[in-house]
Amino acid sequence: AQSVTQPDIHITVSEGASLELRCNYSYGATPYLFWYVQSPGQGLQLLLKYFSGDTLVQGIKGFEAEFKRSQSSFNLRKPSVHWSDAAEYFCAVGANNNNDMRFGAGTRLTVKP
Amino acid sequence: GAVVSQHPSWVICKSGTSVKIECRSLDFQATTMFWYRQFPKQSLMLMATSNEGSKATYEQGVEKDKFLINHASLTLSTLTVTSAHPEDSSFYICSAGAGGLKPQHFGDGTRLSIL
């Protein structure tokens, strides 16, 4: 079965600084990869997804992620963080037709003024 | 974009009560709906997968008689927590998928507090 590891439980960055959130996956076939963001007490919002094709994926809110098969990674990046980006970020991997989705433990992002 | 509505957003009730949570896909037909449970500061744990018109598939360790799932139409799935107890208190989130390569879309979650 597929699995996801997010090595960083909590990250703090200054507003305007760049951001990279790490995600490593384990899956025997081509994975379907996702990044979601969750604000406190809210559901999950899809930031971006990778199914195939270009390994650099652009998402909403200025986020992008790069799929690196050799490293089994799908790290999320943003060149300049805004205070409103403070939230919990989840990486997820789906098998088959993405109906079987597994989530990482999440990374909590704090943005310093 | 696709919208999934989950209701209620917050419920507090006495121990022993049964609680029903609804999950609706508002602008697409959801062939599959998913129910997750999230403990504070933890990730989402898949509880069960439901397909319209068939029985739900429960993950290992999830009591199907405790967490009743009904997916009666392509736009509605319900989760009923039967005879709820304090240890059932949690944040429950549903998601809906239209199948194929379309990603799941999540509801805003239901915070369940059992006194």
Coordinates of C-alpha atoms in Angstrom, one line a residue:
Chain A
A1 CA 0.0 0.0 0.0
Q2 CA 1.1 3.5 -0.6
S3 CA 2.3 5.8 2.2
V4 CA 3.5 9.4 2.6
T5 CA 6.1 10.9 4.9
Q6 CA 6.2 14.6 5.8
P7 CA 9.5 14.9 7.7
D8 CA 8.8 18.4 9.1
I9 CA 6.0 18.6 11.8
H10 CA 6.3 22.4 12.1
I11 CA 8.0 25.1 10.1
T12 CA 8.3 28.8 10.8
V13 CA 9.3 31.2 8.1
S14 CA 9.2 35.0 7.9
E15 CA 6.7 36.8 5.8
G16 CA 8.2 37.3 2.3
A17 CA 10.7 34.5 2.7
S18 CA 10.6 31.4 0.4
L19 CA 9.1 28.1 1.5
E20 CA 9.7 24.5 0.8
L21 CA 7.6 21.7 2.5
R22 CA 9.0 18.2 2.0
C23 CA 7.0 15.2 1.0
N24 CA 8.2 11.7 0.3
Y25 CA 6.0 8.9 -0.9
S26 CA 6.2 5.2 -1.2
Y27 CA 4.3 3.4 -4.0
G28 CA 5.2 0.8 -6.4
A29 CA 3.6 2.3 -9.5
T30 CA 3.1 5.8 -10.8
P31 CA 1.5 7.8 -8.0
Y32 CA -1.1 10.4 -8.0
L33 CA 0.2 13.1 -5.7
F34 CA -1.6 16.0 -4.0
W35 CA -1.0 18.9 -1.7
Y36 CA -3.9 20.1 0.4
V37 CA -4.1 23.0 2.9
Q38 CA -6.2 23.1 6.0
S39 CA -7.0 26.1 8.1
P40 CA -8.0 25.5 11.8
G41 CA -11.4 23.9 12.1
Q42 CA -11.9 23.7 8.3
G43 CA -11.8 21.1 5.7
L44 CA -9.1 20.6 3.1
Q45 CA -8.5 22.7 0.1
L46 CA -6.7 21.3 -2.9
L47 CA -3.6 23.3 -3.8
L48 CA -2.3 21.2 -6.7
K49 CA -2.0 17.7 -8.0
Y50 CA 0.2 15.6 -10.2
F51 CA -1.0 12.8 -12.3
S52 CA 1.4 12.7 -15.3
G53 CA 3.2 15.0 -17.7
D54 CA 5.2 18.0 -16.6
T55 CA 6.9 17.2 -13.3
L56 CA 6.7 20.9 -12.2
V57 CA 3.1 21.5 -11.2
Q58 CA 1.6 25.0 -10.6
G59 CA -1.2 25.4 -8.1
I60 CA -3.4 28.0 -6.6
K61 CA -2.2 30.8 -4.3
G62 CA 1.2 30.9 -5.9
F63 CA 2.3 27.4 -4.9
E64 CA 4.1 24.9 -7.0
A65 CA 5.4 21.4 -6.5
E66 CA 8.0 19.3 -8.3
F67 CA 7.7 15.5 -8.7
K68 CA 11.0 13.8 -8.6
R69 CA 10.7 10.1 -9.2
S70 CA 14.3 9.3 -8.4
Q71 CA 13.9 10.8 -5.0
S72 CA 10.2 9.7 -4.5
S73 CA 9.5 13.3 -3.5
F74 CA 6.9 15.9 -4.2
N75 CA 8.0 19.0 -2.4
L76 CA 5.8 22.1 -2.2
R77 CA 7.3 25.5 -2.8
K78 CA 6.4 29.1 -2.7
P79 CA 8.8 31.9 -3.5
S80 CA 7.3 34.5 -1.1
V81 CA 5.1 33.5 1.8
H82 CA 2.2 35.6 3.0
W83 CA 0.8 35.7 6.5
S84 CA -2.4 34.2 5.2
D85 CA -0.4 31.1 4.2
A86 CA -0.2 30.0 7.9
A87 CA -2.1 26.7 8.1
E88 CA -1.6 22.9 8.1
Y89 CA -0.4 21.4 4.9
F90 CA -1.0 17.8 3.9
C91 CA 0.7 15.8 1.2
A92 CA -1.3 12.8 -0.1
V93 CA -0.7 10.0 -2.5
G94 CA -3.4 8.1 -4.4
A95 CA -3.3 4.7 -5.9
N96 CA -5.1 3.6 -9.1
N97 CA -7.6 6.2 -9.9
N98 CA -6.9 8.1 -6.7
N99 CA -9.8 6.6 -4.9
D100 CA -7.4 5.2 -2.3
M101 CA -5.7 8.2 -0.9
R102 CA -3.3 8.3 2.0
F103 CA -2.2 11.4 3.8
G104 CA 1.0 12.4 5.4
A105 CA 1.0 13.6 9.0
G106 CA 1.0 17.2 8.0
T107 CA 3.3 20.2 8.4
R108 CA 2.1 23.1 10.4
L109 CA 3.4 26.4 8.9
T110 CA 3.8 29.5 11.0
V111 CA 4.5 32.8 9.4
K112 CA 6.4 35.4 11.4
P113 CA 5.7 39.1 10.6
Chain B
G1 CA -14.9 24.6 -8.6
A2 CA -16.5 21.5 -7.1
V3 CA -18.3 22.1 -3.8
V4 CA -18.9 19.6 -1.1
S5 CA -21.2 20.6 1.7
Q6 CA -21.0 18.9 5.1
H7 CA -23.6 19.4 7.8
P8 CA -23.6 20.0 10.7
S9 CA -20.3 21.8 11.2
W10 CA -20.4 21.3 15.0
V11 CA -22.5 19.2 17.3
I12 CA -22.4 18.6 21.0
C13 CA -24.5 15.8 22.5
K14 CA -24.9 13.5 25.4
S15 CA -23.2 10.1 25.6
G16 CA -25.4 7.4 24.2
T17 CA -26.9 9.6 21.5
S18 CA -26.7 8.8 17.8
V19 CA -25.5 11.5 15.5
K20 CA -25.9 11.8 11.8
I21 CA -23.6 13.8 9.6
E22 CA -24.5 14.6 6.0
C23 CA -22.1 15.1 3.1
R24 CA -23.5 16.5 -0.2
S25 CA -21.8 17.1 -3.5
L26 CA -23.5 20.3 -4.7
D27 CA -22.4 20.6 -8.3
F28 CA -21.3 17.2 -9.4
Q29 CA -22.2 13.5 -9.1
A30 CA -20.0 11.8 -6.6
T31 CA -19.6 8.1 -7.5
T32 CA -17.5 7.6 -4.4
M33 CA -17.5 9.4 -1.1
F34 CA -15.0 9.0 1.7
W35 CA -15.2 9.5 5.4
Y36 CA -12.2 10.5 7.4
R37 CA -11.5 11.1 11.1
Q38 CA -9.0 13.6 12.3
F39 CA -7.7 13.8 15.9
P40 CA -6.2 17.1 17.1
K41 CA -2.9 17.9 15.5
Q42 CA -3.0 14.7 13.5
S43 CA -3.5 13.7 9.9
L44 CA -6.7 12.4 8.3
M45 CA -7.4 8.7 8.8
L46 CA -9.6 7.1 6.2
M47 CA -12.5 5.4 7.9
A48 CA -14.5 4.1 5.0
T49 CA -15.2 4.4 1.3
S50 CA -18.8 4.4 0.1
N51 CA -20.0 3.9 -3.5
E52 CA -23.5 4.9 -4.4
G53 CA -26.0 2.1 -4.1
S54 CA -23.6 -0.4 -2.5
K55 CA -22.3 -1.2 1.0
A56 CA -19.4 0.9 2.3
T57 CA -15.9 -0.5 2.6
Y58 CA -14.5 0.0 6.0
E59 CA -10.8 0.3 6.9
Q60 CA -9.3 -2.1 9.3
G61 CA -10.2 -1.3 12.9
V62 CA -13.3 0.8 12.1
E63 CA -16.5 -0.7 13.5
K64 CA -19.1 -0.8 10.8
D65 CA -21.9 -1.2 13.3
K66 CA -20.7 1.9 15.2
F67 CA -20.2 4.1 12.1
L68 CA -23.1 3.5 9.8
I69 CA -22.6 4.8 6.3
N70 CA -25.3 5.3 3.7
H71 CA -24.8 6.5 0.2
A72 CA -28.3 6.6 -1.2
S73 CA -27.7 8.9 -4.1
L74 CA -24.9 10.3 -6.2
T75 CA -25.0 13.5 -4.2
L76 CA -25.5 12.4 -0.6
S77 CA -23.7 10.2 1.8
T78 CA -24.4 10.1 5.5
L79 CA -22.3 8.9 8.5
T80 CA -24.2 8.0 11.6
V81 CA -22.2 7.6 14.8
T82 CA -24.4 5.2 16.9
S83 CA -24.6 5.4 20.6
A84 CA -21.8 7.9 20.7
H85 CA -19.4 8.0 23.6
P86 CA -16.7 10.6 24.6
E87 CA -14.0 8.7 22.8
D88 CA -15.9 9.2 19.6
S89 CA -15.3 13.0 19.9
S90 CA -13.3 14.0 16.9
F91 CA -13.3 16.0 13.7
Y92 CA -15.0 14.1 10.9
I93 CA -14.4 15.1 7.3
C94 CA -16.0 13.8 4.2
S95 CA -14.8 14.0 0.6
A96 CA -16.4 13.2 -2.7
G97 CA -14.9 12.0 -5.9
A98 CA -16.3 12.0 -9.4
G99 CA -14.1 9.1 -10.4
G100 CA -11.3 8.7 -12.8
L101 CA -8.5 11.2 -12.4
K102 CA -10.6 13.8 -10.8
P103 CA -9.4 14.7 -7.3
Q104 CA -11.4 14.4 -4.2
H105 CA -13.1 17.5 -2.9
F106 CA -13.5 17.9 0.8
G107 CA -16.3 19.2 3.0
D108 CA -15.5 21.6 5.8
G109 CA -15.7 18.9 8.5
T110 CA -17.9 18.3 11.5
R111 CA -16.6 18.7 15.0
L112 CA -18.3 16.1 17.2
S113 CA -18.2 16.6 21.0
I114 CA -19.7 13.9 23.2
L115 CA -20.3 14.9 26.8

